[in-house]
XYZ file of C-alpha atoms in Angstrom:
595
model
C 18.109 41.843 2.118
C 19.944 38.950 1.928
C 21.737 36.742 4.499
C 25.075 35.107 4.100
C 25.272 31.491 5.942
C 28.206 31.605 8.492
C 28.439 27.790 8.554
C 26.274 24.445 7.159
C 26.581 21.025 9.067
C 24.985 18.057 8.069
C 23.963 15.397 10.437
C 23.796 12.094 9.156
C 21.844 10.332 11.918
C 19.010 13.135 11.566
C 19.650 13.308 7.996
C 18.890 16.884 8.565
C 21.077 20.178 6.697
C 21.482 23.223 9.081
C 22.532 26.722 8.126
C 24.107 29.377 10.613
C 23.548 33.112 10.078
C 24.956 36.016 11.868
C 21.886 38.494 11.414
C 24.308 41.274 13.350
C 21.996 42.429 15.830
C 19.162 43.086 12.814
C 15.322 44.256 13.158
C 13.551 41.207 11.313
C 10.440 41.091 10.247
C 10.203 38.752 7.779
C 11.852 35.628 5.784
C 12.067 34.464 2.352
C 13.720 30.471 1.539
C 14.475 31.103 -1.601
C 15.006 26.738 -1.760
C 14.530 25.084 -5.075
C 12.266 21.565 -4.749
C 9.566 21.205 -1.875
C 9.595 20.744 1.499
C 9.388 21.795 5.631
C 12.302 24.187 6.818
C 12.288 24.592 10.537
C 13.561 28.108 11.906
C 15.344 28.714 15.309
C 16.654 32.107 16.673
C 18.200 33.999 19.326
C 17.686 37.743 19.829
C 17.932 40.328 22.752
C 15.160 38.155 25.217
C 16.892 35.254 24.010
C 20.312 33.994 24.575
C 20.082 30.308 23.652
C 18.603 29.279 20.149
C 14.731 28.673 20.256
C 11.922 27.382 17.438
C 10.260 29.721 16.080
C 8.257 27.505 13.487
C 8.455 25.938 10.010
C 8.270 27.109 7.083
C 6.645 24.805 3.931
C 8.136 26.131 0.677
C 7.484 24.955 -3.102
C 9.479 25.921 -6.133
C 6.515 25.807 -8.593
C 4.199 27.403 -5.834
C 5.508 31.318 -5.975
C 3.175 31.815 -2.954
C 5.610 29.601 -1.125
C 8.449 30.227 1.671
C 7.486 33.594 2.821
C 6.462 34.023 6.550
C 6.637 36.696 8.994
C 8.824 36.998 12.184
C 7.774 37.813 15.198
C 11.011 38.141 17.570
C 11.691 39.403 21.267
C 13.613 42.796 20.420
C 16.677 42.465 17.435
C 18.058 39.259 16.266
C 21.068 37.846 16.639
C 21.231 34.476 14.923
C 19.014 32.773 13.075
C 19.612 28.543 12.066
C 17.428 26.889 9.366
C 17.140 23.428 9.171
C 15.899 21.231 6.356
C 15.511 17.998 5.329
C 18.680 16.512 3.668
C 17.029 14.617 0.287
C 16.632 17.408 -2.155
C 18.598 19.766 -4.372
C 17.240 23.048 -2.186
C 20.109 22.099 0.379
C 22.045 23.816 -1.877
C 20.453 27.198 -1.455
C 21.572 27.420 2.379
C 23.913 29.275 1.463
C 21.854 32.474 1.155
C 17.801 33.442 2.864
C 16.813 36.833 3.025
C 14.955 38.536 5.540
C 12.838 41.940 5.597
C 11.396 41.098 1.865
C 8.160 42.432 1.017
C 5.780 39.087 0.953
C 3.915 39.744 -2.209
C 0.761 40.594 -2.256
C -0.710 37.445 -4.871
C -3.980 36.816 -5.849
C -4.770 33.229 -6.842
C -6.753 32.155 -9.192
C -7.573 29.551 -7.566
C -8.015 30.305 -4.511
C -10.867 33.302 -5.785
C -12.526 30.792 -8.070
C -13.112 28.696 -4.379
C -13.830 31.145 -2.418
C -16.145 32.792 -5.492
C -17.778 29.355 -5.819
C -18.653 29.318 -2.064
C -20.200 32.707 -2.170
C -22.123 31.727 -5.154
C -23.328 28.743 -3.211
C -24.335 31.019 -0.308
C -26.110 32.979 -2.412
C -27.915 30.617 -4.562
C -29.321 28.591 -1.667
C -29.304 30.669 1.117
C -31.562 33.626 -0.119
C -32.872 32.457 -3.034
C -31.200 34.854 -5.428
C -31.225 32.764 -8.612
C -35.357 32.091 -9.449
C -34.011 29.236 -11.823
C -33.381 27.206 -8.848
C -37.021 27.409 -7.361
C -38.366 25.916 -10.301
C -39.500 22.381 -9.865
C -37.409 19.436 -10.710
C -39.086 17.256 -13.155
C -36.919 13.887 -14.115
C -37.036 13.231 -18.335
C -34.486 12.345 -20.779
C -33.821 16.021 -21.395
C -33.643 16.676 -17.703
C -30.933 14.024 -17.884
C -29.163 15.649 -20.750
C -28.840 18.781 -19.195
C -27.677 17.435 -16.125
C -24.630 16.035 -17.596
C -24.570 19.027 -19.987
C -24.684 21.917 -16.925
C -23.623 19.727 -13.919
C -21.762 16.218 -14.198
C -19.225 16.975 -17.001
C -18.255 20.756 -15.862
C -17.704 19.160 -12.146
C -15.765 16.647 -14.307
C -13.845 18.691 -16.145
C -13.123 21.684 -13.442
C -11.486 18.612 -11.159
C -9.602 17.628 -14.471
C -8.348 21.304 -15.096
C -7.389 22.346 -11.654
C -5.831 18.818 -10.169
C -5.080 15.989 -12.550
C -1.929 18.025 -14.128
C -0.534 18.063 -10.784
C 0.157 14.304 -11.074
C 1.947 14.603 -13.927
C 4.321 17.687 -13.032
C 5.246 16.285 -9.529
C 6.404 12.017 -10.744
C 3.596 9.929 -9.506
C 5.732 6.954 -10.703
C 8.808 7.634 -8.542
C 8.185 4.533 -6.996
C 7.906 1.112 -8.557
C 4.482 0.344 -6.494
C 2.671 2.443 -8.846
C 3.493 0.070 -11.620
C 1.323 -2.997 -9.566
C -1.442 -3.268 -12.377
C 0.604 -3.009 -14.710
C 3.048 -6.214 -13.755
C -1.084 -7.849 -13.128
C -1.739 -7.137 -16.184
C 0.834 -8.747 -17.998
C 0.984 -11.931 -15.079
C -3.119 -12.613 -16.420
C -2.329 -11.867 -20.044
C 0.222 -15.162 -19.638
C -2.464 -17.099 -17.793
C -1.327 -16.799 -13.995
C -2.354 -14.631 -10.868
C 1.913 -14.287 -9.108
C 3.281 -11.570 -10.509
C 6.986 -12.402 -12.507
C 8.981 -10.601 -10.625
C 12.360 -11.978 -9.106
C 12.338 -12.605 -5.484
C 15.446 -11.817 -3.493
C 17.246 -14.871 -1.930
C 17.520 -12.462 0.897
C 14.191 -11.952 1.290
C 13.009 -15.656 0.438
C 15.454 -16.838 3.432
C 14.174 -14.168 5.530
C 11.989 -16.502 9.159
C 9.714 -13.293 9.320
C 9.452 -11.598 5.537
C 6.978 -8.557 6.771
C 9.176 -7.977 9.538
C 10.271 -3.939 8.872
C 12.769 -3.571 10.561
C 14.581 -6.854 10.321
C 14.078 -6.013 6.220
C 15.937 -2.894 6.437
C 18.841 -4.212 9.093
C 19.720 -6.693 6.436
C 19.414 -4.301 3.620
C 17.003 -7.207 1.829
C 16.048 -5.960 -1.737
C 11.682 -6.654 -2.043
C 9.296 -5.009 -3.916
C 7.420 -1.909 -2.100
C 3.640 -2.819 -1.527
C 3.397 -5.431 -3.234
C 2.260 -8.855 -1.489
C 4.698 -11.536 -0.880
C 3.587 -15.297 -0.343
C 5.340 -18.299 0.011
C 8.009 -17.229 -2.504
C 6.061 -15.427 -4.406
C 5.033 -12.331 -5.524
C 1.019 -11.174 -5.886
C -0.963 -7.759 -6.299
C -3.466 -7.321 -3.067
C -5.403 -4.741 -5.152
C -8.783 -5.708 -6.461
C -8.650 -7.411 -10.284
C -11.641 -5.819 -11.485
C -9.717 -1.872 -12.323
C -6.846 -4.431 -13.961
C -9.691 -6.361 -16.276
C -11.718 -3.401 -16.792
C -8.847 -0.854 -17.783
C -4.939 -2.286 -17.444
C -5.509 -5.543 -19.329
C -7.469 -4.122 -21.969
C -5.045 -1.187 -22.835
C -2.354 -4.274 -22.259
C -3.802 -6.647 -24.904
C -4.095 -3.626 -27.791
C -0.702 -1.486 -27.026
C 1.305 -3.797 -25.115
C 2.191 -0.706 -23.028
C 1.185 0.728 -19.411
C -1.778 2.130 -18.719
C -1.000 5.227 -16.629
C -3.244 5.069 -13.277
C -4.287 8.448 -13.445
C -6.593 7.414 -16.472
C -8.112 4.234 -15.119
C -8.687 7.169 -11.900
C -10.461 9.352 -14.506
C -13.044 7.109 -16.459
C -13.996 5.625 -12.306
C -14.806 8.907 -11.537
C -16.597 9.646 -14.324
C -18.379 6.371 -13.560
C -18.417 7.983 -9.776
C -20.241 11.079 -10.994
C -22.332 9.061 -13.192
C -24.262 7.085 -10.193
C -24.318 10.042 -8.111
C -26.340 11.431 -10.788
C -28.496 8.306 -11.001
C -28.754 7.775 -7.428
C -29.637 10.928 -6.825
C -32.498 10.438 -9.251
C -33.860 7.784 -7.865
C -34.427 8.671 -3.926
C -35.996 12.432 -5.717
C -38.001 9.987 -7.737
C -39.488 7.456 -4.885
C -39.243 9.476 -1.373
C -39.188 13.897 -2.492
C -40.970 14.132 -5.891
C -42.041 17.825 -6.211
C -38.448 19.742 -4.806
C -36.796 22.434 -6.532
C -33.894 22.413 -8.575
C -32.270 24.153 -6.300
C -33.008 21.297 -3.701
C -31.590 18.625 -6.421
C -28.590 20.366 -7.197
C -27.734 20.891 -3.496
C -28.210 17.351 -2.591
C -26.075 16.817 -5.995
C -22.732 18.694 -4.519
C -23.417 17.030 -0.892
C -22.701 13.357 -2.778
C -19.825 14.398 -4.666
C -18.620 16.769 -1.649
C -19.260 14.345 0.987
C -18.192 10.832 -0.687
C -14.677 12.188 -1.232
C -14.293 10.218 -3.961
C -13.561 12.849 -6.753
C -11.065 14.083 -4.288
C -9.255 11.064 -5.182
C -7.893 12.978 -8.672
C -5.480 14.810 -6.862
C -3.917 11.720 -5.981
C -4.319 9.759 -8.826
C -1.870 7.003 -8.483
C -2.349 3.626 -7.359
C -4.206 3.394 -4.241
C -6.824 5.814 -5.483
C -7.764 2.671 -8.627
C -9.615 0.379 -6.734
C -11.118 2.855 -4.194
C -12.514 4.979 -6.803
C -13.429 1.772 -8.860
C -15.586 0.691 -5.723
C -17.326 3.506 -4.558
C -18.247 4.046 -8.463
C -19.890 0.362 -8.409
C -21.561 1.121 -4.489
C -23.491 4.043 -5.859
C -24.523 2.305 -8.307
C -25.486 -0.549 -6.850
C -27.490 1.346 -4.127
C -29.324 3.671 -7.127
C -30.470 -0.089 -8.670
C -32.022 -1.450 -5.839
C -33.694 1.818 -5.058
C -34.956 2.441 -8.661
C -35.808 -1.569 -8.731
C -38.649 -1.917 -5.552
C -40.083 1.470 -5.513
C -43.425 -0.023 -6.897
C -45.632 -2.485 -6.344
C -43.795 -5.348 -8.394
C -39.472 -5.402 -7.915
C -38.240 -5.027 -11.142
C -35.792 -7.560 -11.529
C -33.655 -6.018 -14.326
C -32.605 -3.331 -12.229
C -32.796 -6.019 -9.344
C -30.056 -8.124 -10.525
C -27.982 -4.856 -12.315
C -27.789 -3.655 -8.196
C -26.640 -6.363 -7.105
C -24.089 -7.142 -9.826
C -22.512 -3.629 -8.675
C -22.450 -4.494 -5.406
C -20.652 -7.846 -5.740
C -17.800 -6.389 -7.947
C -17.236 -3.806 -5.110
C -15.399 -7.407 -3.853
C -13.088 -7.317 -6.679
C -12.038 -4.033 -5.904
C -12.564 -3.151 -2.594
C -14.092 -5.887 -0.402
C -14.965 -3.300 2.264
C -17.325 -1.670 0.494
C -19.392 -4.660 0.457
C -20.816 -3.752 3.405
C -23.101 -1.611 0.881
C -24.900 -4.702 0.044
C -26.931 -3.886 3.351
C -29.094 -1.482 2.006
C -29.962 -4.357 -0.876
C -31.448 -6.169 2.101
C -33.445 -3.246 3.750
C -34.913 -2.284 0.409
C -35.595 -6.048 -0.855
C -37.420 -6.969 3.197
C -39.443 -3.784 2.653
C -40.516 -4.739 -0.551
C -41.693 -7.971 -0.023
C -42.977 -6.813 3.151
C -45.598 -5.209 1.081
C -45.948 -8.072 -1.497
C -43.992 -7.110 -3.992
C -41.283 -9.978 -4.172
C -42.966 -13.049 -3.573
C -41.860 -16.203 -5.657
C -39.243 -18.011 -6.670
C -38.438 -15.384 -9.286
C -37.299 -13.335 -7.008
C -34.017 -15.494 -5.815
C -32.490 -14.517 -9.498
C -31.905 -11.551 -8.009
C -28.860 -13.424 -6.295
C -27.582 -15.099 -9.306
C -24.826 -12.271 -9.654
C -23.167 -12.689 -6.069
C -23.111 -16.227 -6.687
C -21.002 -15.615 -10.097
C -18.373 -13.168 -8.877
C -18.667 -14.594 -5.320
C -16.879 -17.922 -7.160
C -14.345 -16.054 -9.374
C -13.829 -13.881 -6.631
C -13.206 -16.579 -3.956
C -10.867 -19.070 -6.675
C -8.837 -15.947 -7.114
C -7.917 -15.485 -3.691
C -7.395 -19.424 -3.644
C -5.136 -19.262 -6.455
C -3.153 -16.396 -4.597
C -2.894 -17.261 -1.169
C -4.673 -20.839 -0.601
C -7.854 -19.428 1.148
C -11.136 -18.773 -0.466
C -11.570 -15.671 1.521
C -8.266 -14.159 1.921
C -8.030 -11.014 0.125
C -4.336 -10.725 0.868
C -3.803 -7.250 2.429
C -1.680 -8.819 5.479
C 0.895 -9.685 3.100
C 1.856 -6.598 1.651
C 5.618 -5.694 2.875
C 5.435 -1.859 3.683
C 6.238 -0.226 7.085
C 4.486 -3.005 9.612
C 4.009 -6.462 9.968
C 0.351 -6.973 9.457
C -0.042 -10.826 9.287
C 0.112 -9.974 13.238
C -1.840 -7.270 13.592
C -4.589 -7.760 16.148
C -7.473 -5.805 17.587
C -6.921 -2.574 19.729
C -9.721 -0.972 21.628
C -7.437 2.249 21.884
C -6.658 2.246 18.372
C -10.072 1.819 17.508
C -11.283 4.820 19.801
C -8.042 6.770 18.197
C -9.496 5.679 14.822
C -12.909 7.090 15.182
C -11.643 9.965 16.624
C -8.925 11.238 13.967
C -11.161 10.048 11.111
C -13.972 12.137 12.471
C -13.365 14.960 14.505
C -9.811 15.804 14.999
C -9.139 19.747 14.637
C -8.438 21.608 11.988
C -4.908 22.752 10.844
C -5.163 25.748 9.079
C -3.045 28.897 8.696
C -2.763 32.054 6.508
C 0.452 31.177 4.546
C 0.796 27.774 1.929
C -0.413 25.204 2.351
C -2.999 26.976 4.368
C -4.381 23.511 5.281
C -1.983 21.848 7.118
C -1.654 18.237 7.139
C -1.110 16.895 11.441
C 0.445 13.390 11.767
C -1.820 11.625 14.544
C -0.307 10.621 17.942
C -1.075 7.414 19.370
C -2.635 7.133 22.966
C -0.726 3.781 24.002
C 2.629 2.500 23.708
C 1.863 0.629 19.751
C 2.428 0.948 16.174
C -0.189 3.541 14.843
C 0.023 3.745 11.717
C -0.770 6.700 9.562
C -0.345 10.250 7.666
C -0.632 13.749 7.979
C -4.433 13.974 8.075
C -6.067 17.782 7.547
C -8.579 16.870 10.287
C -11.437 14.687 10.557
C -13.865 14.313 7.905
C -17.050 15.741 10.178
C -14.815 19.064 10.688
C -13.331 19.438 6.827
C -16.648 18.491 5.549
C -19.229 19.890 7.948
C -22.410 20.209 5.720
C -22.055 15.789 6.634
C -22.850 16.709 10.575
C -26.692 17.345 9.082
C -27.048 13.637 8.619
C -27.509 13.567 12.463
C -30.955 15.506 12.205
C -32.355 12.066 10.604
C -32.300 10.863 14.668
C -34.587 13.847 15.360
C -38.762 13.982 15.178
C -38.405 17.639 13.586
C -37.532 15.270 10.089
C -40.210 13.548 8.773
C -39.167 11.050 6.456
C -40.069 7.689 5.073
C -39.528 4.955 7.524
C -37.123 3.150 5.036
C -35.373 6.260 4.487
C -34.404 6.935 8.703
C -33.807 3.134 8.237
C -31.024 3.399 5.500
C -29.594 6.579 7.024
C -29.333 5.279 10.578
C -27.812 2.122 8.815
C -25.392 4.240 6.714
C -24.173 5.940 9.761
C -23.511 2.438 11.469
C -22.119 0.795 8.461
C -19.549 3.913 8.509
C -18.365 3.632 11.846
C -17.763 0.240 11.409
C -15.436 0.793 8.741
C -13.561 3.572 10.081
C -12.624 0.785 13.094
C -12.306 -1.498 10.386
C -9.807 0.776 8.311
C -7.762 2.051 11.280
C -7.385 -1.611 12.895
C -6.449 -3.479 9.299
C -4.282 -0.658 7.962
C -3.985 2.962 9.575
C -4.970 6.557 9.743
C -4.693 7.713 6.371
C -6.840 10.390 3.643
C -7.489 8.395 1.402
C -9.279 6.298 3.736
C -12.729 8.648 3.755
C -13.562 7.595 0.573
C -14.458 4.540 2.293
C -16.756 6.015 4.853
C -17.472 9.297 3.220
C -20.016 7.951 1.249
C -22.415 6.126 3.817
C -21.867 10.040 6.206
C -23.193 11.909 3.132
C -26.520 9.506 2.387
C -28.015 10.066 5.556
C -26.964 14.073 5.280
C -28.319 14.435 1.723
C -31.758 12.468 2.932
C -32.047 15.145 5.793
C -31.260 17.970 3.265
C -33.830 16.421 0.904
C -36.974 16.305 3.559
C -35.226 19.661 4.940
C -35.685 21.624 2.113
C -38.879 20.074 0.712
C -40.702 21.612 3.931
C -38.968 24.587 3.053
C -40.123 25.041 -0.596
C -43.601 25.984 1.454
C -42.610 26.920 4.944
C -40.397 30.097 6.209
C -39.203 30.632 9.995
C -36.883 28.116 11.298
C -36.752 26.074 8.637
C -35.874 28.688 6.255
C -32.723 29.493 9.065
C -32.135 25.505 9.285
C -31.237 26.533 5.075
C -29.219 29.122 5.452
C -27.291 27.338 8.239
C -27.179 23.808 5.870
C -26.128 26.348 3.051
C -23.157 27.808 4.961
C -21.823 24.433 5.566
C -21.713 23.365 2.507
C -20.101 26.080 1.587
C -17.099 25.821 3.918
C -16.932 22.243 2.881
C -16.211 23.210 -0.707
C -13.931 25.441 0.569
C -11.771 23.329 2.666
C -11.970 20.524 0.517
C -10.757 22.253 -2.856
C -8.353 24.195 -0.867
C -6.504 20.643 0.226
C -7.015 19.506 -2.990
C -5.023 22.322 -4.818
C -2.189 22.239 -1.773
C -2.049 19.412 -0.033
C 1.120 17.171 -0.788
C 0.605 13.979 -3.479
C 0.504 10.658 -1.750
């Protein structure tokens, strides 16, 4: 039935809409917002235990979502008030006017939700008792095997992440805000033969003692452009070039239009799935020849799983371009050098081709340099065993060199230092030309990135985003994260069994994985000190947590293609996780909020 709203107040400090109702000493059980738009209503009460209003909860609700807005009520005896409070920035402030209570929360099946949960099953049953005798047959690389992996894996993973996220993009404005445009504007800056960006700087903000100061921004009511970087009257694009030359500039040259981000997203990851195909490939190929299929293809969902990268299409806007872009040229770069000194002379095609990947990671995300690590291992290992020597060799080098200098005089032409990438001087919500070094934060960073609990409930968005809490009196910045990355995507906790003697494994493989683990931490500190606590983040460090799990799946397994008893539990348990990681991570991907 529905209720009539005695009285609405707005408060402008809070910025918050409130609704009275006079539920006349009523039995409720449950409550519908029937609230166009999308949003967090918070629900307060008295009733017969309860004189004085108290919170009962909140309520997310989503016009387009029909699953949205219901919850049940749990109250102490009859009620006699109930106040609903929401957010004042949307048209569903309108709709105070009337809730109703005691509906009958329908009973509705996603589609979506039974394809996951169907796909997890399947995955429990494929690997876990060895249901599908396709699967046990052994993988054999060719050209044909290649086809048909793009044919039955690559392009359907494609394409199901295409289908069930990238329209979301589109329905709910990804371009609201001007920021999103940033390649665009670089685009057209380098098609005129300049790095600033022609866009008019605010007196205000060019007279301003301390530009990136928030605060002193909004006091003054200073007009300046969202993200973007400002320097010395000037305004630049801190985002990697390469996405912009690859994609934006291109598409800029031949329309003279905007190339929509959520494209340049879509041919990275396809790039993305591309390498985790190759890579994949090539440790099978040098370190587990003779595994199943079964074996390959659960390795293959651990990469794409675990890197979070492809996650990245439900938020397809700006940010995602150059982290995408990077971890694309990373995989890449590590399948190369693998591929290039697995025998007894380095090839020096596939030599150079790695390490070209991994030096373009710096013109799209510097960070994930660090990858260039695992170039070293592979290259000391080699010519440990003679098969580097000469001066030949040093060519492998010749690529760093190359986009080392255009990298470098870009950053010169921007900012005045060779290796100043320019992130300090974007003006967003802190000041971080002054950001410093925190041993708290950097505790608080591995411990939200990794292994903060789970939010999840039975009613949308079932996995619910919790905004971090700093220990210490400071700045922390950061978003409504779903819970660390070990607990949404468990089946990456396997990695750890590479530290254990029951895993016998090349040397150079415990080497890269113990490496991978490091190099991972390090830029979890790295992200949380330079820029915050935030999603999209774990496609930075998702990718060196899954190596070392899918090399401990990989030796795993192979015992297990000939062994039973623990190991064959060890699968079962390995399958399971992997499992709930699909889970989880498609079920935040079809209802968590757009960034």
């Amino acid at each position: 039935m529905p209720l009539r709203a005695e009285e609405v107040t707005y408060d402008s400090e809070k910025e918050i809409a409130s609704a009275y109702f006079d539920a006349s000493d009523t039995e409720i059980k449950s409550i519908f917002l029937p609230f166009d738009g999308e949003g967090v209503a918070v629900i307060h009460a008295t009733d017969e235990g309860n004189e004085h209003p108290y919170a009962l909860g909140e309520i997310a609700f989503n016009s387009n979502d029909s699953k949205s807005g219901y919850a049940f009520v749990d109250l102490a005896g009859r009620a006699n008030s109930l106040i609903v409070e929401v957010p004042h920035e949307g048209d569903y402030v309108d709709d105070l006017a009337t809730i109703m209570v005691n509906v009958a929360i329908p009973f509705d099946i996603s589609i979506k939700r039974t394809l996951v949960i169907l796909l997890g099953i399947m995955i429990l049953l494929a690997w876990g008792s060895r249901s599908f005798p396709l699967l046990s047959l052994p993988f054999r690389k060719s050209m044909k095997v290649n086809i048909a992996l793009w044919l039955l894996v690559a392009i359907p993973t494609f394409l199901i992440l295409v289908f069930v996220s990238f329209p979301c993009n589109i329905q709910t404005g990804t371009y609201d805000s001007f920021q999103h445009h940033e390649y665009f504007e670089l685009a057209k800056s380098l098609a005129q033969g300049h790095v600033y960006l022609d866009l008019e700087v605010s007196p205000e903000l060019a007279s301003m003692e301390n530009p990136y100061d928030t605060v002193a921004r909004e006091r003054g009511m200073v007009p300046f452009y969202w993200d973007y970087a400002y320097f010395q009257g000037r305004y630049y694009s801190y985002f990697g070039v390469l996405p912009c030359l690859l994609y934006h500039l291109p598409f800029y040259f031949l329309t003279g239009g905007e190339l929509l981000n959520e494209w340049a997203v879509l041919f990275s990851i396809l790039f993305l799935i591309a390498g985790t195909v190759y890579l994949l490939n090539t440790i099978v190929d040098r370190w587990f020849p003779g595994i199943s299929w079964g074996t390959y293809l659960f390795g293959y969902a651990v990469l794409i799983v675990g890197s979070w990268g492809i996650f990245r299409i439900r938020h397809a806007n700006l940010y995602s371009v150059p982290i995408v872009t990077g971890l694309a040229c990373a995989v890449f770069a590590v399948a190369f050098w693998i591929s290039s000194t697995r025998g007894s002379k380095i090839s020096l095609p596939r030599a150079v081709m790695g390490t070209l990947c991994a030096s373009l990671t710096l013109a799209c995300r510097p960070q994930l340099f660090l990858v260039s690590v695992f170039g070293l291992v592979l290259f000391l290992d080699a010519m440990k065993k003679g098969a580097g020597r000469g001066a030949k060799t040093l060519v492998v080098f010749s690529p760093l060199v190359v986009v080392g200098v255009f990298v470098c005089l870009y950053n010169y032409l921007r900012f005045g230092s060779l290796l100043d990438f320019g992130a300090s001087y974007n003006l967003t919500t802190n000041d971080m030309t002054h950001r410093g070094f925190s041993i708290v934060q950097s505790f608080e960073s591995l411990y939200y990135y990794l292994v903060s609990p789970l939010s999840l409930s039975a009613s949308y968005p079932y996995v619910n985003p919790e905004m971090p809490v700093s220990w210490s009196l400071g700045l922390l910045v950061t978003q409504g994260l779903p819970g660390g990355i070990l607990l949404m995507t468990p089946v990456l906790v396997t990695g750890l069994l590479l530290f254990t003697k029951s895993i016998e494994v090349d040397p150079v493989v415990r080497c890269m994985g113990v490496i991978s683990l490091a190099l991972a931490l390090f830029l979890i500190v790295f992200d949380g000190m330079g820029a915050g606590i935030l999603v999209r983040y774990f496609s930075d460090f998702g990718f060196f947590i899954a190596l070392p799990a899918v090399f401990a799946q990989l030796a795993l397994f192979q015992r297990c293609e000939c062994m039973g008893g623990v190991e064959h539990i060890a699968r079962i348990a390995m399958t399971i996780l992997l499992s709930v990681s699909v889970v989880l991570q498609l079920v935040y991907a079809f209802f968590s909020p757009v960034y």
